[in-house]
Amino acid sequence: MATGLRIKTAAELRTNYLRREMFPTIFCDGCGIGNVLNYTLWAIDEVGLDLDRTVFVSGIGCSSRLPGYINADGLHATHGRALAFAAGIRAANPDLTVIVFTGDGDGAGIGGNHLLHTIRRNMDMTVILVNNFTYGMTGGQSAPTTPDGGFSSTTPYGNIEHPLDICELAKALGAPYVARWPVVSPAQPVKSIAEGIRKRGFALIEMLTPCPTAYGRRNGLKEIEQIWRWYREHTVLLDEWEWVEQFGSPEEREALRGKLKIGVFQDTERETFEDRWAALVARERL
């Protein structure tokens, strides 16, 4: 692999990082959330993260079950409130590493307001947002990320709302690290999750993840090979996207419609909430 990572086997990851008593998982056949867990563990191993100094936080939804499988401290919070709880942990003990698992419905829909303000404050945490275009656990309702025309239990005639681009939103709000990848290839997601953990400040890694049961079966994406082909055909690397927008023909620009940009959207430095808070306390201390 191009990253030079020494990828651990599934048996090594299971022994080192997972709670055996929690298996088998609740995930449906063809669901990509297991891939997200796998890539996260590879990244944690690459970084050499001390799990005794790490807290995993989640809200409600299929992806929010992930902290329960990891042999570390975790907090399974209320729907849409994972970032509020994670912010509290960071404020109470800035020495802890905080990693948040959330979904597109949990993190960008019900928890959208917390997403805005946690990014604005630039609290030092890594958020792995699993985007499967739907509220998978609660009935397959339309989510803020449901594609234009996508069918769901609440949009039986096709979604007419413009989908939210979570990465562009995070970039505009000044998040120091923002990336989006599909689960179809491990190298780039593992590298981005590791970079997000190392980044001081708010890091968002959006993972495009199939949901064959709630979203796929309503949108002709139920079979695994078919789903993974869809992700390959409907995602475009950022550099290629920008080249087409600037130099491409009208036909090439039109071909971008309905596709998703993937890559590292932002990698920069910004003073964190924790740094500003420490400076304030030092300045005002009597």
PDB file of N, CA, C and O in Angstrom, residues 74 84 152 215 242 270:
ATOM      1  N   GLY A  74     -15.953   4.275  26.678  1.00  0.00           N
ATOM      2  CA  GLY A  74     -16.847   4.809  25.665  1.00  0.00           C
ATOM      3  C   GLY A  74     -18.078   5.431  26.295  1.00  0.00           C
ATOM      4  O   GLY A  74     -18.444   5.128  27.438  1.00  0.00           O
ATOM      5  N   ALA A  84     -21.839  17.190  21.771  1.00  0.00           N
ATOM      6  CA  ALA A  84     -22.007  17.944  23.020  1.00  0.00           C
ATOM      7  C   ALA A  84     -21.331  17.196  24.175  1.00  0.00           C
ATOM      8  O   ALA A  84     -20.628  17.798  25.006  1.00  0.00           O
ATOM      9  N   SER A 152     -36.700   6.953  -0.022  1.00  0.00           N
ATOM     10  CA  SER A 152     -36.613   6.565   1.380  1.00  0.00           C
ATOM     11  C   SER A 152     -38.030   6.356   1.896  1.00  0.00           C
ATOM     12  O   SER A 152     -38.999   6.572   1.167  1.00  0.00           O
ATOM     13  N   TYR A 215     -31.416   1.933   2.779  1.00  0.00           N
ATOM     14  CA  TYR A 215     -31.328   2.810   1.604  1.00  0.00           C
ATOM     15  C   TYR A 215     -31.182   2.027   0.308  1.00  0.00           C
ATOM     16  O   TYR A 215     -31.873   2.284  -0.679  1.00  0.00           O
ATOM     17  N   GLU A 242     -11.598  19.489  -9.639  1.00  0.00           N
ATOM     18  CA  GLU A 242     -11.243  20.896  -9.830  1.00  0.00           C
ATOM     19  C   GLU A 242     -10.692  21.132 -11.236  1.00  0.00           C
ATOM     20  O   GLU A 242     -10.924  22.191 -11.833  1.00  0.00           O
ATOM     21  N   ARG A 270      -5.032  25.807  13.202  1.00  0.00           N
ATOM     22  CA  ARG A 270      -5.864  26.857  13.765  1.00  0.00           C
ATOM     23  C   ARG A 270      -5.830  26.739  15.282  1.00  0.00           C
ATOM     24  O   ARG A 270      -5.877  25.620  15.810  1.00  0.00           O
TER      25      ARG A 270
END
